[in-house]
Coordinates of C-alpha atoms in Angstrom, one line a residue:
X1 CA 16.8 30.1 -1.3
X2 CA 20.3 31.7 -0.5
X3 CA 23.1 30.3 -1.8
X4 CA 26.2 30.1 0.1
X5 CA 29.5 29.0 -0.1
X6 CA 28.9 26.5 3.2
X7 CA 26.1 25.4 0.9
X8 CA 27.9 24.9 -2.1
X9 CA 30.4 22.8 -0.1
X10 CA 28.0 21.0 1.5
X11 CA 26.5 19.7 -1.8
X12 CA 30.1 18.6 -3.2
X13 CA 31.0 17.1 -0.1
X14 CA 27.8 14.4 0.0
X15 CA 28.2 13.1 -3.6
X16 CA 25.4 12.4 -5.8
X17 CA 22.6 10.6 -4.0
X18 CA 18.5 11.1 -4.4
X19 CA 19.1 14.3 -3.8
X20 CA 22.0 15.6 -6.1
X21 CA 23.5 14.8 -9.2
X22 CA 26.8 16.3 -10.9
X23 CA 26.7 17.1 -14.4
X24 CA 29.6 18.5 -16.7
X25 CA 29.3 21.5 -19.1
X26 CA 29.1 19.7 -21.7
X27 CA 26.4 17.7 -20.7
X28 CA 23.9 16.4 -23.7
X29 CA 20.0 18.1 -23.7
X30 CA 18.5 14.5 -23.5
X31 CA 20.6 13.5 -20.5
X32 CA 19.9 17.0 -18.3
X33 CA 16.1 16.6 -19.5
X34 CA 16.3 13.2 -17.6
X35 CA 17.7 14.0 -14.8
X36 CA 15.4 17.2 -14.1
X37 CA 12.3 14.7 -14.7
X38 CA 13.6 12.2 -12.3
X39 CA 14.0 14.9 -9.8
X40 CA 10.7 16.6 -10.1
X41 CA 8.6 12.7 -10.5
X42 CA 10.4 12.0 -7.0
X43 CA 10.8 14.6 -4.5
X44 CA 12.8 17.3 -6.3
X45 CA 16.6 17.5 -6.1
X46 CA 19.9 19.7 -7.2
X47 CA 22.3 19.6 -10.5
X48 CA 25.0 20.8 -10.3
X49 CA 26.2 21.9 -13.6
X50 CA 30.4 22.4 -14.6
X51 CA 31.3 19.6 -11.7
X52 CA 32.2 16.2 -12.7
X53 CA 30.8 12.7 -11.6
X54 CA 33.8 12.6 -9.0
X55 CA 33.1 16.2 -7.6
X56 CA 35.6 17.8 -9.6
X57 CA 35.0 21.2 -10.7
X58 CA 35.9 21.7 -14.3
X59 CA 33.2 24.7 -14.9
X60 CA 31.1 26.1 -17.6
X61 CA 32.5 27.1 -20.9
X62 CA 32.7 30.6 -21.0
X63 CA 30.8 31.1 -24.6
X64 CA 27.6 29.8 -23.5
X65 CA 24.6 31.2 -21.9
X66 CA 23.7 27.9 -20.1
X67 CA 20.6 30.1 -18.4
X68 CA 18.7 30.4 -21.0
X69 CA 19.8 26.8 -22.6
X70 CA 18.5 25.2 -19.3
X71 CA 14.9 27.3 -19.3
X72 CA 14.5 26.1 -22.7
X73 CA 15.1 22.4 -21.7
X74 CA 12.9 22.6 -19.0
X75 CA 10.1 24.5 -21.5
X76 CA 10.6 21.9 -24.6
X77 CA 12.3 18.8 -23.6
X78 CA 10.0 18.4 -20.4
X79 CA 5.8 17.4 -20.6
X80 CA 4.6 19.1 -19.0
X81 CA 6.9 22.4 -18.8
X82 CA 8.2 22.8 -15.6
X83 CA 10.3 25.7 -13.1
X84 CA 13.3 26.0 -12.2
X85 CA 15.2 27.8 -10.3
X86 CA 18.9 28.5 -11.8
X87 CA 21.8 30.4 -10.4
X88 CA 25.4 30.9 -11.3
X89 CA 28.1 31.2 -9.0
X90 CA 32.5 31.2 -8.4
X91 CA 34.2 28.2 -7.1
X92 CA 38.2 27.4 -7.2
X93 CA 38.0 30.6 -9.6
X94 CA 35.5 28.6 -12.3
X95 CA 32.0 29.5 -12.9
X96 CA 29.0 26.8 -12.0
X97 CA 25.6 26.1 -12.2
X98 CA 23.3 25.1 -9.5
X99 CA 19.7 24.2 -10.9
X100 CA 16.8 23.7 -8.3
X101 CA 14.3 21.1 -9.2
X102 CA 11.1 21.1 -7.0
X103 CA 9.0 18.4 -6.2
X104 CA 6.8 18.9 -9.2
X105 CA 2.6 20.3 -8.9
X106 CA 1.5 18.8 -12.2
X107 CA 3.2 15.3 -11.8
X108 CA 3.8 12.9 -13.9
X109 CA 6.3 14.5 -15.9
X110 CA 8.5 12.6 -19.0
X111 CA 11.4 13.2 -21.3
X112 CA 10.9 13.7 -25.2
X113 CA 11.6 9.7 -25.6
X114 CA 8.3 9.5 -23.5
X115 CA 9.3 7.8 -20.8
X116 CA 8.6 8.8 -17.1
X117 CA 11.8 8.7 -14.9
X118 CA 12.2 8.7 -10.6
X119 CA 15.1 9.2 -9.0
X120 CA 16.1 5.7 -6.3
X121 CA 19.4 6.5 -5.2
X122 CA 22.0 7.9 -7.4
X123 CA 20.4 6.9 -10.4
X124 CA 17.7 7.6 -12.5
X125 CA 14.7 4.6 -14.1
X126 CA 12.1 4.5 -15.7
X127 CA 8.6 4.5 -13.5
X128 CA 7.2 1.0 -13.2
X129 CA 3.4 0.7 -14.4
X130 CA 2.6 0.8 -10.7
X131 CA 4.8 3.6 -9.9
X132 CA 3.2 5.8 -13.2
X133 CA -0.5 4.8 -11.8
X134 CA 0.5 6.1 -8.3
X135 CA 2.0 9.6 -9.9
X136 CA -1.5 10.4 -11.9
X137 CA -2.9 9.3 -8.1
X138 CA -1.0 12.4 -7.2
X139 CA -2.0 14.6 -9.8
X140 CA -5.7 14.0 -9.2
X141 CA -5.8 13.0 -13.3
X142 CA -7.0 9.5 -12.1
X143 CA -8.8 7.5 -8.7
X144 CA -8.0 4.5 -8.0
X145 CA -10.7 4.0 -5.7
X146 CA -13.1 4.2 -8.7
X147 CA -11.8 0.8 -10.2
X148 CA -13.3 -2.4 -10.0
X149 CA -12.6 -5.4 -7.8
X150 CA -11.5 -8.5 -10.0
X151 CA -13.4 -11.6 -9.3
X152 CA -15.9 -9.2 -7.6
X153 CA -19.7 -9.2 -8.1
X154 CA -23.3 -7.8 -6.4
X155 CA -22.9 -10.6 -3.8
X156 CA -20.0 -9.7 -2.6
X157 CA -22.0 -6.7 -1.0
X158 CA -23.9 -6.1 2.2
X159 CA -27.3 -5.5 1.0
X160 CA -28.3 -4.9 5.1
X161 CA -26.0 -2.1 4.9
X162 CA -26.9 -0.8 1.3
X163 CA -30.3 -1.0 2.4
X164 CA -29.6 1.4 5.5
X165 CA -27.7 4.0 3.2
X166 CA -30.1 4.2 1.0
X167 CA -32.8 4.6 3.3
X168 CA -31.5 7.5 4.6
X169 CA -32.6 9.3 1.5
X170 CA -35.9 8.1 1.3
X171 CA -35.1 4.9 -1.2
X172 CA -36.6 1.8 -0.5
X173 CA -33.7 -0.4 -1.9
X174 CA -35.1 -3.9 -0.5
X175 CA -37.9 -3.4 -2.3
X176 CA -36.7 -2.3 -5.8
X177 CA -36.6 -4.8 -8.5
X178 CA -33.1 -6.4 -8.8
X179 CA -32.3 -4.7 -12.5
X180 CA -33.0 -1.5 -11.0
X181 CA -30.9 -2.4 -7.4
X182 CA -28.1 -3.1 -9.9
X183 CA -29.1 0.5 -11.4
X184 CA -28.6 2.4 -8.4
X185 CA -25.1 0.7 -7.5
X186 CA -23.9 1.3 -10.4
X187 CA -24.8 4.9 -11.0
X188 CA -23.8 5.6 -7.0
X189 CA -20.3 3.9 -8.0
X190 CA -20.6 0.7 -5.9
X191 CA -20.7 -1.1 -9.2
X192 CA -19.2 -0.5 -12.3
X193 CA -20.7 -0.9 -15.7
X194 CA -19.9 -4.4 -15.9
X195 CA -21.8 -4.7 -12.5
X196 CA -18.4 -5.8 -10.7
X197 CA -17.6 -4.1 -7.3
X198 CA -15.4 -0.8 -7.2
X199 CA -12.3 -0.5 -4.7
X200 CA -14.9 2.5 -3.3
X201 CA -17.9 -0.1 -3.1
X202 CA -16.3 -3.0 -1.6
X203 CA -14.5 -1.1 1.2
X204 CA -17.5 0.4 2.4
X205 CA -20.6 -2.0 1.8
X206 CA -18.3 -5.6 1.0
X207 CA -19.5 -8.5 3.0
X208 CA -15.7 -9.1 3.4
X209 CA -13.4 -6.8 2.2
X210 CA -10.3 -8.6 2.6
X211 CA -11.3 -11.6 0.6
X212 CA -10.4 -9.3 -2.4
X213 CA -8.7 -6.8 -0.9
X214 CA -6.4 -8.3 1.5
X215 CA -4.1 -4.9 2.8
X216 CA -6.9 -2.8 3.4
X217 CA -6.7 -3.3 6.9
X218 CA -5.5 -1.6 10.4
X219 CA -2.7 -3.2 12.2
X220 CA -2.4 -1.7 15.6
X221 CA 0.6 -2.5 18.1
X222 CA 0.4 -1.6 21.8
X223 CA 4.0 -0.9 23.3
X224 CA 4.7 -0.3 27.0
X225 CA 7.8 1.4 26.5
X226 CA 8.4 4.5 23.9
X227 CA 9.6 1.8 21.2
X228 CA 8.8 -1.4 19.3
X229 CA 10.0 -4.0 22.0
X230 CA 9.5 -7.5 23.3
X231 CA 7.3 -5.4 25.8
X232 CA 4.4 -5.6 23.7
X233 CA 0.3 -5.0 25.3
X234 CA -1.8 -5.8 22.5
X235 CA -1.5 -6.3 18.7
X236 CA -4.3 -6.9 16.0
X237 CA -5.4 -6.6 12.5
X238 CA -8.6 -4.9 12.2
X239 CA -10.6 -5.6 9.0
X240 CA -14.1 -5.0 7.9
X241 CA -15.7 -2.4 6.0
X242 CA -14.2 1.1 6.6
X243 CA -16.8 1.9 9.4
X244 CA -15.9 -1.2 11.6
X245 CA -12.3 -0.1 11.0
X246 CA -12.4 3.0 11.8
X247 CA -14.6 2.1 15.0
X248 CA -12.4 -1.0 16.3
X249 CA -9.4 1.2 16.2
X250 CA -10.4 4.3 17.6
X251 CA -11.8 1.9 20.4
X252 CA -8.8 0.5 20.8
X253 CA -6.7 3.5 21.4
X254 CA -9.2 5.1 23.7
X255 CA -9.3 2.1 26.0
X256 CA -5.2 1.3 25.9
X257 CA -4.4 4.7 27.0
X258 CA -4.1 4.9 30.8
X259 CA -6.0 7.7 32.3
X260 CA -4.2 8.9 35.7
X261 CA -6.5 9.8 38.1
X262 CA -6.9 10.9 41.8
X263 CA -9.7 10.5 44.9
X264 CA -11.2 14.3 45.3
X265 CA -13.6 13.6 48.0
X266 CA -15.2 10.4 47.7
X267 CA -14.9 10.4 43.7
X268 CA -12.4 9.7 41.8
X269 CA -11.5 12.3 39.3
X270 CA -9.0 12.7 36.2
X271 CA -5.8 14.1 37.2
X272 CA -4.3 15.2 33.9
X273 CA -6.2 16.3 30.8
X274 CA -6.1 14.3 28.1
X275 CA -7.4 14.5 24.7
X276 CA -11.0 13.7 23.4
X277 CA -11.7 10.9 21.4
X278 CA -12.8 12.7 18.4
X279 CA -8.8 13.3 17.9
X280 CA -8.0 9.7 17.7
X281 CA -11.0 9.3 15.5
X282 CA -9.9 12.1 13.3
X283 CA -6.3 10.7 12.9
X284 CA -7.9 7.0 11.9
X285 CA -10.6 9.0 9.7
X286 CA -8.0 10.3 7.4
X287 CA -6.0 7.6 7.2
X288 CA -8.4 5.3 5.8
X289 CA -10.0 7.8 3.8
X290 CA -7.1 9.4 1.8
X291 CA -4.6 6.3 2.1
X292 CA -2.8 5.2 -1.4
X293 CA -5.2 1.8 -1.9
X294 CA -3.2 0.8 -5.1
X295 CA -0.2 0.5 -3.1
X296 CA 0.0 -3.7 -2.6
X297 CA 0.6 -5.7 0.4
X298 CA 0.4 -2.1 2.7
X299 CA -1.0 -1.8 5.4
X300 CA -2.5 1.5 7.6
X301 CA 0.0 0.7 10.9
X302 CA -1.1 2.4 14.3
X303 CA 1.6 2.3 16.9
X304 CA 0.7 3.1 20.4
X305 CA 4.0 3.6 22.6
X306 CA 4.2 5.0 26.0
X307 CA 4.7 8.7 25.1
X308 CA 2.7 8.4 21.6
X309 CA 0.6 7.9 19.1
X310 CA 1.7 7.1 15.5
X311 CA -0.5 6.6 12.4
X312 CA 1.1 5.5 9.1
X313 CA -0.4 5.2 6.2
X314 CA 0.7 4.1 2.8
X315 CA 0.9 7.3 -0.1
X316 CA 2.1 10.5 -0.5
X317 CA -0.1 13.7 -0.3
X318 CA -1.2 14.9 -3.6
X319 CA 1.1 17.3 -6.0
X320 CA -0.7 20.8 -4.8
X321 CA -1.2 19.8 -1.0
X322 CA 1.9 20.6 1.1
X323 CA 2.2 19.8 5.2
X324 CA 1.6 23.7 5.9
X325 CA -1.4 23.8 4.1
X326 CA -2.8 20.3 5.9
X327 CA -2.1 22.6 8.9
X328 CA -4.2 25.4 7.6
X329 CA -7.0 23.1 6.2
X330 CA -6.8 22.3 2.7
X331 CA -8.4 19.0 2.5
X332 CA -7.5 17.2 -0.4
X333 CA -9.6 13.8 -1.7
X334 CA -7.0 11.4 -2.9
X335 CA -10.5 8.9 -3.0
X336 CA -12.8 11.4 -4.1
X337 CA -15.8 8.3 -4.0
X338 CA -15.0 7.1 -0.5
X339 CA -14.9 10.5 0.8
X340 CA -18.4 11.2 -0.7
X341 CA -19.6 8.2 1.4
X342 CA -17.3 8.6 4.4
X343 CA -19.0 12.2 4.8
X344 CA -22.9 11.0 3.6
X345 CA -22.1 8.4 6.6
X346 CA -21.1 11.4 8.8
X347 CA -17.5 10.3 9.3
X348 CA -16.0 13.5 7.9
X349 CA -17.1 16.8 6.4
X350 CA -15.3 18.9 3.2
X351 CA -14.2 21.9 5.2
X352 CA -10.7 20.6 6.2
X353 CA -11.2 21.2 9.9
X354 CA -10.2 17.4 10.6
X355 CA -6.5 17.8 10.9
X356 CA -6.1 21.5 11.9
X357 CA -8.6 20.3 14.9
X358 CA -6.0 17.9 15.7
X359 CA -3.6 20.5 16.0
X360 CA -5.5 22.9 17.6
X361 CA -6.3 19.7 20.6
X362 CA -2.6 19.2 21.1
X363 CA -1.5 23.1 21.3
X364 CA -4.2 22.9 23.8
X365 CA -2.4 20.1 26.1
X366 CA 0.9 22.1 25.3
X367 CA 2.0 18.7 23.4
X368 CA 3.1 18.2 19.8
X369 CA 1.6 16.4 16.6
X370 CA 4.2 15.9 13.6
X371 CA 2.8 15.5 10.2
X372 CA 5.5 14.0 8.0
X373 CA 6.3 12.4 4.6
X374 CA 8.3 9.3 4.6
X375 CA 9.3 7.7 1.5
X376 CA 5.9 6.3 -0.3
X377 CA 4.0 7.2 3.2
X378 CA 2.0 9.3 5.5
X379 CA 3.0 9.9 9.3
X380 CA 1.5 11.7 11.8
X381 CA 2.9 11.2 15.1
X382 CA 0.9 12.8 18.4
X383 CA 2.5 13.1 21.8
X384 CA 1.0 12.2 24.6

């Protein structure tokens, strides 16, 4: 990126905040390690190094090669090692330091005193155990999805439903003696070894899901006007297995959307195009599928206003996966084990074409679809 002196100005002139942080010359290796792990655990930031806490410029010390004393920070005092990008430049006739901190690929990162650090605000902490377990989420080193269910056991599964899925590949589960039933779930990862029921299990074969896992769940709010309002059309929470969520809400948005239409002869005939169901279905898919499950007391929220369609759902995208490349189909499996069913139970493929298809409908209807990242969330909004 070119740096500019409107730039430069612009980053004095907003403070420190999640996004910046001011650091003297003299600043300690320790408290610069911190900062650039804070940065690259969150959503990456600036330091500005040789400007003081109030904005003041007081520079870098002319002795010093603070290049190659940063690289070495971010190679030795950073786990993993991380890239930076570092630049020098002149301002009120004193020399300072503008160090770029992506968003970092191989998250979670930590200081030497092993501790991980986010940047909330101004300020730098230390990741909660929550937070940490959502950062290896990112990284792909761990699946939560994969975990077992407290208070969970082989009756809180559908054994109709087991015995339909397993059919399909020639396995006659009703008839297989119980130790060997308890076998097969464990070694499919519906169970774990201790024969209680993974996050992965539960959400597609449980009985009743929400009994143990109360915020997996749709909520979906009809709006007549394009914001939340008094006017509201419909609202529910959708619960169930994954299937019967995914079903009930693309259901939902396909019969709540008004269809214009006209008489052509003596028939009456869509008047504007509109966009097959397999988009809606798509959207839901992938929000079910790659949502952050370990985030509490969250939601999936579906919003249908007037003039769109928004789908939120809780957790970032992974380290490597980017909103370009979503565009250009990289799929990603932030639940590897619900994706294997979700696609054994033809819901979705491996190829990626889920979300560029999405795209591809809407360029189609000359309308847009917005994929963004908001805080700890997924949003992809579709105009319709």
């Amino acid at each position: 990126m070119q740096v500019t002196e409107k730039y430069i100005d612009s980053l004095l002139n907003q403070g420190e905040n999640s996004g910046v942080e001011f650091k003297s010359a003299d600043v300690r290796v320790e408290s610069l390690a911190k900062e650039i792990v804070a940065f690259a655990n969150t959503s990456g930031g600036t330091v500005l190094l040789g400007v003081d806490d109030d904005s003041t410029i007081s520079g870098l010390l002319p002795d010093k090669n603070y290049e190659e004393w940063v690289m070495n920070i971010a190679r030795n005092n950073i786990i993993p090692a991380i890239q930076l990008d570092y630049s020098e430049h002149e301002k009120n006739r004193k020399t300072i330091a503008i160090i770029n901190v992506p968003k970092g690929k191989d998250k979670p990162y930590q200081a030497n005193d092993n501790k991980f650090y986010l940047r909330v605000g101004s300020t730098n902490r230390v990741a909660t155990i929550n937070e940490l377990l959502r950062l290896f989420q990112e990284s792909g080193a761990f699946h939560y999805d994969i975990t077992s269910v407290d208070g969970s056991s082989p009756k809180a599964l559908n054994f109709f439903k087991l015995s339909g899925y397993f059919g399909a590949y020639k396995i006659d589960f009703d008839n297989l003696p119980d130790t060997e039933k308890i076998t097969l779930l464990q070694n499919a990862d519906i169970l774990n070894e201790e024969s209680s029921c993974t996050v992965a299990g539960m959400l597609i074969f449980g009985i009743n899901p929400q009994q143990y896992i109360p915020f997996a769940r749709i909520s979906f709010a009809h709006y007549k006007s394009p914001e939340i309002s008094s006017d509201l059309l419909n609202k529910k929470n959708i619960g169930g297995g994954l299937s019967e969520q995914i079903d009930n809400t693309v259901a939902l948005i396909a019969n709540s959307i008004p269809e214009p239409s006209e008489i052509v002869g003596t028939k009456r005939k869509s008047s504007v195009a509109k966009y097959p169901v397999k988009v809606f279905r798509e959207l839901i898919v992938n929000a079910c599928c790659h949502r952050n499950y370990s985030i509490l007391g969250s939601a999936i929220r579906v919003f249908l206003f007037s003039d769109r369609l928004e789908v939120i759902s809780p957790g970032k995208l992974p380290n490597t996966v980017s909103i370009e490349k979503l565009k250009a189909g990289v799929s990603y499996a932030a639940n590897p084990v619900i994706v294997k069913f979700m696609e054994n139970l033809n819901y979705i493929d491996k190829l990626g074409r889920g979300l560029p298809m999405v795209w591809q409908e809407a360029v189609k209807l000359n309308k847009k679809v917005i994929f963004e990242e908001i805080g700890q969330e997924f949003k992809v909004t579709l105009q319709l």
